[in-house]
Short mmCIF file of C-alpha atoms and ligand atoms in Angstrom, two decimals:
data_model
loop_
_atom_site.label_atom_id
_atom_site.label_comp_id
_atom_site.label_asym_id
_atom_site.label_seq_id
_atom_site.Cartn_x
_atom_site.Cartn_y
_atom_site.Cartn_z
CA UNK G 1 7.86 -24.93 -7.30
CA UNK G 2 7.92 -22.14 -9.58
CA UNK G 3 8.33 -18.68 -8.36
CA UNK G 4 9.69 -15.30 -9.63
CA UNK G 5 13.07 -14.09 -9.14
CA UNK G 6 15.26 -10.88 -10.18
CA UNK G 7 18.68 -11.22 -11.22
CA UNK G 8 19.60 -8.11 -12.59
CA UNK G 9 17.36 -4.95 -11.81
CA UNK G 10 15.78 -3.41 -14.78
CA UNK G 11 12.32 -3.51 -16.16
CA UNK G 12 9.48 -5.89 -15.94
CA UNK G 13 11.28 -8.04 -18.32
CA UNK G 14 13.93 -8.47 -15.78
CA UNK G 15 11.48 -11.05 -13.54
CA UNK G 16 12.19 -14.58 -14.64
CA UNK G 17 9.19 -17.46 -13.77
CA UNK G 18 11.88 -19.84 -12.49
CA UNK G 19 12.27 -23.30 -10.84
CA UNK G 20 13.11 -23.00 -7.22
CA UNK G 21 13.52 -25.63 -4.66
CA UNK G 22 10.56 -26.05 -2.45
CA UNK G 23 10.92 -24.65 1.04
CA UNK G 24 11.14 -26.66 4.53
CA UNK G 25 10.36 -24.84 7.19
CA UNK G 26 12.79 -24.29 10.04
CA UNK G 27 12.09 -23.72 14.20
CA UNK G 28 9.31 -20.91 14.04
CA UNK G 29 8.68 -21.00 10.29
CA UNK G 30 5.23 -22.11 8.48
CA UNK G 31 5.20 -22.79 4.82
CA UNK G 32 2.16 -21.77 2.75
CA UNK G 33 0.60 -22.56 -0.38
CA UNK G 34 -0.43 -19.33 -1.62
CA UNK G 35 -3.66 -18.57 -3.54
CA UNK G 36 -2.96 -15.02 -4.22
CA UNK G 37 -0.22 -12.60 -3.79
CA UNK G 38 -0.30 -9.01 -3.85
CA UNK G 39 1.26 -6.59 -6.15
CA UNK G 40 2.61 -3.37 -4.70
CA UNK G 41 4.13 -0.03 -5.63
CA UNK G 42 7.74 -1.22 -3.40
CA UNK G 43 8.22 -4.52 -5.44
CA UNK G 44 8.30 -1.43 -8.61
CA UNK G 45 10.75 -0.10 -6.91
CA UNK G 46 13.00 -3.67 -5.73
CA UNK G 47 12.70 -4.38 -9.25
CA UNK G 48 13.75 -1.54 -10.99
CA UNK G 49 16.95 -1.13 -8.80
CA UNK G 50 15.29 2.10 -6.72
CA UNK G 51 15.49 0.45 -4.02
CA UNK G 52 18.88 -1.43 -3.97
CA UNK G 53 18.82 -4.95 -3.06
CA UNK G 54 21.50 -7.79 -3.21
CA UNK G 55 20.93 -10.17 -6.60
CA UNK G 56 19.18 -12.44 -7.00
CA UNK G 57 16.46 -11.58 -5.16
CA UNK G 58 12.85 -13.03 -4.87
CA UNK G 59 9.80 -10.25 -4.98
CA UNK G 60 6.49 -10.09 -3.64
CA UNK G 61 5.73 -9.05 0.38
CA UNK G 62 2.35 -10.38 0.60
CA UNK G 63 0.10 -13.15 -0.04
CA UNK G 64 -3.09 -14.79 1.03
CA UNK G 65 -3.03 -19.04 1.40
CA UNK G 66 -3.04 -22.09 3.28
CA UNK G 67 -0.45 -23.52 5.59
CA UNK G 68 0.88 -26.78 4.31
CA UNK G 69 3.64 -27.60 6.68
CA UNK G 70 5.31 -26.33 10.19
CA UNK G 71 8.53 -25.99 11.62
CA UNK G 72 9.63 -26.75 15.37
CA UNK G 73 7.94 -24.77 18.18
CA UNK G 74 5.54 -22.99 15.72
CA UNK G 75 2.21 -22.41 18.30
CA UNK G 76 0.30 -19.40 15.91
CA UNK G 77 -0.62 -21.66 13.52
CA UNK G 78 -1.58 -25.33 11.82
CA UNK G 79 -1.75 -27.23 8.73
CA UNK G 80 -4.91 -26.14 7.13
CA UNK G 81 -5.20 -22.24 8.43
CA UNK G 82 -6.07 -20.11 6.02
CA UNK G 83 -3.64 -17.15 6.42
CA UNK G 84 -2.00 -13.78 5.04
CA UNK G 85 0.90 -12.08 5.57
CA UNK G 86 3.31 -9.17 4.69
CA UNK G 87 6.50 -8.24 4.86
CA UNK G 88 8.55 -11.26 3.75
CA UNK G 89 9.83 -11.53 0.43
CA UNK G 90 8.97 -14.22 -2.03
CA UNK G 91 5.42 -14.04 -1.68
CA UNK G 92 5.55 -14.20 -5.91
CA UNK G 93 5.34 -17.94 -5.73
CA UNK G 94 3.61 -21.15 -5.41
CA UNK G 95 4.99 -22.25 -1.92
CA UNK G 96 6.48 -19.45 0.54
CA UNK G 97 8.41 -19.66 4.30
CA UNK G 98 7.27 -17.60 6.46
CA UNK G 99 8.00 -16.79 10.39
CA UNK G 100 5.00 -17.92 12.18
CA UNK G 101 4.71 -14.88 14.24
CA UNK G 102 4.23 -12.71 10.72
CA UNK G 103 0.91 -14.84 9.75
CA UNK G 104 -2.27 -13.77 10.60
CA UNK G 105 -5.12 -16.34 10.85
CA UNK G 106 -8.32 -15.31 8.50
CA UNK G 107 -11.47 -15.12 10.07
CA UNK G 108 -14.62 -16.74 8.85
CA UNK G 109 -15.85 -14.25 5.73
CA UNK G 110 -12.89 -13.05 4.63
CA UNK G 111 -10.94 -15.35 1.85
CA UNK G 112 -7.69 -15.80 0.83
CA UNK G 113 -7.39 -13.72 -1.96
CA UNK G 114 -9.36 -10.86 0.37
CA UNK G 115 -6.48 -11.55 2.63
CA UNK G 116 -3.61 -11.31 -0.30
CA UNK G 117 -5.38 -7.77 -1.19
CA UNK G 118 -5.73 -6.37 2.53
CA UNK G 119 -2.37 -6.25 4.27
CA UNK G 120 0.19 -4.51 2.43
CA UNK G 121 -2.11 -1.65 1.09
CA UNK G 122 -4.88 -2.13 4.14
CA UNK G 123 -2.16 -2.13 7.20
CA UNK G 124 -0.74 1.13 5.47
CA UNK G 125 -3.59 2.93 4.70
CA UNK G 126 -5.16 1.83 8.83
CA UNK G 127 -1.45 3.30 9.99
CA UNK G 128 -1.83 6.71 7.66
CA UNK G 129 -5.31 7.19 9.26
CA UNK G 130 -5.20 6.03 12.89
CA UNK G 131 -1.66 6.45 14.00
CA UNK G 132 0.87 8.67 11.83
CA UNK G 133 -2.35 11.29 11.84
CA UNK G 134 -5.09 10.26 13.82
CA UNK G 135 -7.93 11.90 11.81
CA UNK G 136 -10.66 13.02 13.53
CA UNK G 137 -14.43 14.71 12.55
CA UNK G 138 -13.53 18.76 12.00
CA UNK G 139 -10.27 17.24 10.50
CA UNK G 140 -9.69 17.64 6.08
CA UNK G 141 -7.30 15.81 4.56
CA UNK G 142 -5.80 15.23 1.14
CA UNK G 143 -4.77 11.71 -0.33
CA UNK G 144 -3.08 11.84 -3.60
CA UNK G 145 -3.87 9.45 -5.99
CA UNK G 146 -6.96 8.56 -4.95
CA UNK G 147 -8.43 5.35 -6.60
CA UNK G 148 -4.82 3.86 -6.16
CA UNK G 149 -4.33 0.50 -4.00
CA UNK G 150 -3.66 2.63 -0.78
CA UNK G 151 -5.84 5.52 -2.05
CA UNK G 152 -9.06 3.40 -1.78
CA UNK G 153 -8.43 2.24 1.73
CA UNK G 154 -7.27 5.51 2.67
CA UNK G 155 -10.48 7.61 1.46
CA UNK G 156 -12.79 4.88 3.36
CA UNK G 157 -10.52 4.68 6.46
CA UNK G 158 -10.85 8.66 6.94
CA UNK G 159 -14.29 8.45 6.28
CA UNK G 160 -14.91 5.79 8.69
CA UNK G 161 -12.97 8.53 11.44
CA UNK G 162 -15.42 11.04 10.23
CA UNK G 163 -12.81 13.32 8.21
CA UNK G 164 -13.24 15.25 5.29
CA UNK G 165 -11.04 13.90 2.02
CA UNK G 166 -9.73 15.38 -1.17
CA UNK G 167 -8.54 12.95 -3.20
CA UNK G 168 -6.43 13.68 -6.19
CA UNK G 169 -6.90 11.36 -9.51
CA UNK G 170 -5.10 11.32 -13.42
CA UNK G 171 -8.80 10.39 -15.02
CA UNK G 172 -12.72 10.89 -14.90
CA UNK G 173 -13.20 6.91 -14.67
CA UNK G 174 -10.58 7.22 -11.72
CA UNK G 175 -12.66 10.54 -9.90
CA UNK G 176 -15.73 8.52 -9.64
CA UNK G 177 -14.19 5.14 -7.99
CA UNK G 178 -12.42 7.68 -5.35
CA UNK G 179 -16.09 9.53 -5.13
CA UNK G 180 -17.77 5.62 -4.39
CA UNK G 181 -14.65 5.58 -2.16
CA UNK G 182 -15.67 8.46 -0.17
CA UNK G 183 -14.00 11.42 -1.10
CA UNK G 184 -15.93 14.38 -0.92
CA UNK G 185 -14.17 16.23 -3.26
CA UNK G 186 -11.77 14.63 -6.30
CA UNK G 187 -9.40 16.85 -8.07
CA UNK G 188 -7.45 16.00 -11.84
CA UNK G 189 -4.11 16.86 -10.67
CA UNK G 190 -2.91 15.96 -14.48
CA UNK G 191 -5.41 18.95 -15.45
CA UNK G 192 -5.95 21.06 -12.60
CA UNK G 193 -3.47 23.03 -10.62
CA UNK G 194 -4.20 20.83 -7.21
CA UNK G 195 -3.19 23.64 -4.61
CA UNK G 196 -5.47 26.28 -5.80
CA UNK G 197 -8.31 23.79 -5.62
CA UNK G 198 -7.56 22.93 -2.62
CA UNK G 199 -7.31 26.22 -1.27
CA UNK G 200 -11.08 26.65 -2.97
CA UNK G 201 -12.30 23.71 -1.62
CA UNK G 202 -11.25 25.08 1.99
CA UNK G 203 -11.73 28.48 1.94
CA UNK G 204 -8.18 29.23 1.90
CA UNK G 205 -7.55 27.38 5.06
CA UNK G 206 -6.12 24.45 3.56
CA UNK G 207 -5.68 20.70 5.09
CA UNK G 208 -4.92 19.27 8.13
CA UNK G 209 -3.13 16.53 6.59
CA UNK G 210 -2.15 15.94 3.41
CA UNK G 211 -1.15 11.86 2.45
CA UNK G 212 1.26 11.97 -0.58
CA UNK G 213 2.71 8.94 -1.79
CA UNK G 214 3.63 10.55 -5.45
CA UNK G 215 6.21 12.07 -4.55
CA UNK G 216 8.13 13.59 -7.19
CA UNK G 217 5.40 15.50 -8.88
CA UNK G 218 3.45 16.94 -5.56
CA UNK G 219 5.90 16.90 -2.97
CA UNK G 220 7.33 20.47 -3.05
CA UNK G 221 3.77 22.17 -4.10
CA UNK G 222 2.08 20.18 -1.59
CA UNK G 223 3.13 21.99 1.51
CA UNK G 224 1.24 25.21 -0.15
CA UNK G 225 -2.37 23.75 0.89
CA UNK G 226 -1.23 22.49 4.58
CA UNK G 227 -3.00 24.74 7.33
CA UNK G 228 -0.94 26.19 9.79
CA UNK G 229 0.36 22.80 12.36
CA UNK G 230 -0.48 20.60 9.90
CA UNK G 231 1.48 17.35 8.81
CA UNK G 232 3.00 16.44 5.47
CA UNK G 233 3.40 12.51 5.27
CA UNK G 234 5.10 11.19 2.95
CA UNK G 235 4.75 7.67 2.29
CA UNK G 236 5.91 6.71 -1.22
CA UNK G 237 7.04 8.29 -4.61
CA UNK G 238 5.20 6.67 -7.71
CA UNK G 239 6.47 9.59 -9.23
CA UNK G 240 9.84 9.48 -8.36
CA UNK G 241 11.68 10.59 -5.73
CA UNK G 242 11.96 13.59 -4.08
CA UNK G 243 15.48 16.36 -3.99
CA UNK G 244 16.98 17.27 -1.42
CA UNK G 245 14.49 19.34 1.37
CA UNK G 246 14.81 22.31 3.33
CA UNK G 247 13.60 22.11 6.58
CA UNK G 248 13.02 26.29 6.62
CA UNK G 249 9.55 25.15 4.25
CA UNK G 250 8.28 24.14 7.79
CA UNK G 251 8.14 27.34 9.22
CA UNK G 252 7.30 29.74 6.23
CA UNK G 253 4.67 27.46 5.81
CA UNK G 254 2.73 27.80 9.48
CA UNK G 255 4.89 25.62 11.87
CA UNK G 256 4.48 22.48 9.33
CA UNK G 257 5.07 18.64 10.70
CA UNK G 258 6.87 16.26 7.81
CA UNK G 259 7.42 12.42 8.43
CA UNK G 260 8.39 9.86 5.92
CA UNK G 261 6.90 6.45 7.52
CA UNK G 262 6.69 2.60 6.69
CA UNK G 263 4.43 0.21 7.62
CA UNK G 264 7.48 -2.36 9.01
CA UNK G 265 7.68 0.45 11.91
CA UNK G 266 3.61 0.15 12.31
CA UNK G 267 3.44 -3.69 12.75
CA UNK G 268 6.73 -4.63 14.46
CA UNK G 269 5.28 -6.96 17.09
CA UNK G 270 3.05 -9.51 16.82
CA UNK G 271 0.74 -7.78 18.91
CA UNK G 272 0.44 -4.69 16.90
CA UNK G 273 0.48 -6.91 13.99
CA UNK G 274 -2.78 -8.87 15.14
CA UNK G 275 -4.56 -5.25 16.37
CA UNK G 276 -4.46 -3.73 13.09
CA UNK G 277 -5.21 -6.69 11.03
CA UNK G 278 -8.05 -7.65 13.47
CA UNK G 279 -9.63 -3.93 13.21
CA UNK G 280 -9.13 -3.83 9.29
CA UNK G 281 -10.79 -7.57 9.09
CA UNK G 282 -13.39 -6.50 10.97
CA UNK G 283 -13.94 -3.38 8.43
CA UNK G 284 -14.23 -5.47 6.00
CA UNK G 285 -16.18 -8.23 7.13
CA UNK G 286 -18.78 -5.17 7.79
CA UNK G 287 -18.67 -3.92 4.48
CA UNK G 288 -17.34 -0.51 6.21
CA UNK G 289 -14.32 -1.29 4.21
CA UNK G 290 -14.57 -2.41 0.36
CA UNK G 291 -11.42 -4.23 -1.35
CA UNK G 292 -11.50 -3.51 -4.76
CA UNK G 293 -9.78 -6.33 -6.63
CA UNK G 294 -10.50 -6.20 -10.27
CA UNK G 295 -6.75 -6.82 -11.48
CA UNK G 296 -5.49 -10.56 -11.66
CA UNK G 297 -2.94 -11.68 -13.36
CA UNK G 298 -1.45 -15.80 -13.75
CA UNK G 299 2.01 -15.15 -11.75
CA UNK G 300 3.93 -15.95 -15.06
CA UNK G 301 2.27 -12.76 -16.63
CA UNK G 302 3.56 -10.65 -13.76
CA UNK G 303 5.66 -8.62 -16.15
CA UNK G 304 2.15 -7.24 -17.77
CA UNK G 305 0.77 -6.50 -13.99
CA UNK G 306 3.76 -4.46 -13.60
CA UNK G 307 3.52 -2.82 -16.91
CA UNK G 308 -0.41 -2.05 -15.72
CA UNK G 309 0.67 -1.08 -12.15
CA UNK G 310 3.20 1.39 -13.19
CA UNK G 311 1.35 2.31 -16.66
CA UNK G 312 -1.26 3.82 -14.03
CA UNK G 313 -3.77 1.78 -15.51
CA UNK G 314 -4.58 -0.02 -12.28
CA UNK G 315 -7.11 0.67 -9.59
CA UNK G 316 -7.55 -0.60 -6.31
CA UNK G 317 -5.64 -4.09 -5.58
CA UNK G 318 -3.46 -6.28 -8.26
CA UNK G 319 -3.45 -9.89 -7.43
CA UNK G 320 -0.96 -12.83 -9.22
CA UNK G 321 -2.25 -15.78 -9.43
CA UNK G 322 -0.42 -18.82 -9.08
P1 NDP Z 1 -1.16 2.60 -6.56
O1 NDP Z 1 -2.22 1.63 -6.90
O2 NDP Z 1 -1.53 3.80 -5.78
O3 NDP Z 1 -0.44 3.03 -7.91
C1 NDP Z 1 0.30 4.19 -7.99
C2 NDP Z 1 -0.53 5.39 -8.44
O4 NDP Z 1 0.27 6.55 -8.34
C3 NDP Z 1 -0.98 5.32 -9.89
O5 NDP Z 1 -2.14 4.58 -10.11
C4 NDP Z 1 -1.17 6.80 -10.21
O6 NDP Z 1 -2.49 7.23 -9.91
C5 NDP Z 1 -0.20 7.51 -9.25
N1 NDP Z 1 0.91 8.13 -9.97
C6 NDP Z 1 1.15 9.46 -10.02
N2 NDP Z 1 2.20 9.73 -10.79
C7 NDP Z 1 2.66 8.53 -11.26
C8 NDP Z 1 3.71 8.17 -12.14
N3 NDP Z 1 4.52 9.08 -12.69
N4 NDP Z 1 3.89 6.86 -12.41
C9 NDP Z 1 3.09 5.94 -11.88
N5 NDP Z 1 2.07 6.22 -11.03
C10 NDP Z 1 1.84 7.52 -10.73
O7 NDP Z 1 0.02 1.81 -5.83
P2 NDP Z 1 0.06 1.24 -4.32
O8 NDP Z 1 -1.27 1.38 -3.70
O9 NDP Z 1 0.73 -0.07 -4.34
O10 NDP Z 1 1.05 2.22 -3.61
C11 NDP Z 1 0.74 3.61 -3.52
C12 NDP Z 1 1.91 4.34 -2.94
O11 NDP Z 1 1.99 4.05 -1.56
C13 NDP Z 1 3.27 3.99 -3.54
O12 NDP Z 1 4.02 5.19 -3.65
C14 NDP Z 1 3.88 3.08 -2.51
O13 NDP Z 1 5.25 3.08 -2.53
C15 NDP Z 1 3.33 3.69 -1.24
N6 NDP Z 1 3.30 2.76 -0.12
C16 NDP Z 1 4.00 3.10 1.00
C17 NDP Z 1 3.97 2.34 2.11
C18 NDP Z 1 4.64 2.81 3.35
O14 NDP Z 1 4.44 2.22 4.42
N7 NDP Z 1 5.43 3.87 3.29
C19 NDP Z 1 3.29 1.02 2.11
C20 NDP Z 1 2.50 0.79 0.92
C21 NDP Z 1 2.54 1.62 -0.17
P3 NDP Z 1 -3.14 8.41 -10.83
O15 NDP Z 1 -3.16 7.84 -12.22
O16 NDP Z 1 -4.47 8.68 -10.27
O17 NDP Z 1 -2.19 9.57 -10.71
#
């Protein structure tokens, strides 16, 4: 099969479209054919050496498919399922081996490539809005960039708990896809000095939550428009990463709450796993809950998807093609 694989980190020219041997599964492992796999901000990062991994390594932590084979004692699924799944590496490939208890059977209405685009971004933005800060009506928060993958899911998701959102966005064409998103308000953090429009937008009182997966560029300011008790989560750093912090920040800024959290931690059993995906499928089966997947790419042209990804040139969900 052909798949992509990283043996020195570097840029996007640094993936090589390889052969690799095809997988056979083993006791509790499923292989699957995929149809789509997902592109996320974290296989950036694997790539690019941010975050380290041993060489060579295989990238891509979610796809959409069929099952085409089945290990020993595998009871989740058959030959024929359509499935997703995230969290295992190699999902940039034709054929991948995956733990049974990681896959996730689609329901009727939602296809593969829906279920490529959902889990990664989908399971983190349902964990943002329902767990690490349950939003609630009353509640305002602020997700930084936007119309991103995440961003999308996140400004429907608080929505759907009846919150208020300010998104943040680089571009016009980006405010008004977070706007159909949602958001009741959209600031151009590129233009506009984001915490004294969000001290505007709030009467000074500022948010009770405020989603930042930039990093780099908003971290430090963003603790200016957090209301007193509120809760700085940060969840990524497209930017770059953040210095060193001070936990004093907390309490000049009105008794502040800061976590740094991953989805792994959000879907470590199978039975969390199948809650989350079952309430996001749902969403979207609905129509509460629109994927946006305008970005394909064949999987050999994954360098140019990262270019696009990282370029900021992307919106919603990135999909390779195999
Ligand atoms: P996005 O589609 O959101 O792409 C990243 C966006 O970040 C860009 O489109 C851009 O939006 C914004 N951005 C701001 N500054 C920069 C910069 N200097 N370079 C590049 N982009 C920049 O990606 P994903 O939806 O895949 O991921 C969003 C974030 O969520 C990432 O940081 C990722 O690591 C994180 N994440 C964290 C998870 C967790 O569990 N902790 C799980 C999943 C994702 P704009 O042009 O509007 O500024």
């Amino acid at each position: 099969m052909k798949g992509i694989r990283v043996h020195t980190a570097g840029g996007p020219e640094a993936m090589r479209y390889e052969d690799i041997p095809d997988p056979t599964p083993k006791a509790g492992e499923a292989v699957v054919k995929i149809d789509a796999a997902g592109v996320n901000y974290i296989d950036v990062y694997q790539r690019s050496g941010q975050y380290k991994q041993a060489t060579p390594f295989a990238l891509g932590l979610e796809a959409g498919g069929t099952v085409t084979a089945v290990g020993p004692n595998v009871t989740e699924v058959k030959v024929g399922d359509k499935v997703a799944y995230t969290g295992v590496p190699g999902a940039y490939a034709e054929l991948a081996v995956v733990p049974a208890q990681r896959l996730v059977k689609l329901p009727p209405g939602i296809t593969t490539r829906q279920g490529a685009a959902m889990m990664l971004q989908g399971l983190t933005a349902h964990y943002l809005a329902c767990s690490t800060y349950p939003l609630k009506k009353g509640d305002t928060c602020l997700v930084h960039a936007a119309a991103g993958g995440v961003g999308l899911l996140l400004c429907q998701m608080a929505k759907l708990r009846g919150a208020r959102v300010i998104g943040t966005v680089s571009t016009d064409d980006k405010a008004k896809l977070a706007r159909g998103a949602g958001a009741d308000d959209v600031i151009l953090y590129t233009q506009q000095d984001f915490v004294a429009e969000v001290k505007r937008l709030t009467d000074g009182k500022g948010v009770q939550v405020n989603y930042d997966s930039v990093g780099k560029t908003t971290f430090e300011k963003g603790f200016d428009c957090i209301a007193p008790r509120g809760m700085m989560v940060l969840y990524g750093q497209s930017s770059g990463p953040i210095g060193p912090f001070d936990l004093g920040i907390l309490n000049a800024r009105g008794s502040l709450f800061v976590t740094r959290p991953s989805l792994n931690h959000h879907i470590p059993t199978r039975e969390e796993l199948l809650q989350r995906t079952g309430e996001l499928a749902g969403w979207i089966r609905d129509g509460k809950v629109q994927l946006r997947m305008e970005f394909e790419f064949p999987l050999k042209d994954v360098g140019e998807a990262h270019r696009a990804l990282e370029g900021r040139k992307t919106t919603g969900k990135v999909l390779l093609i195999p």
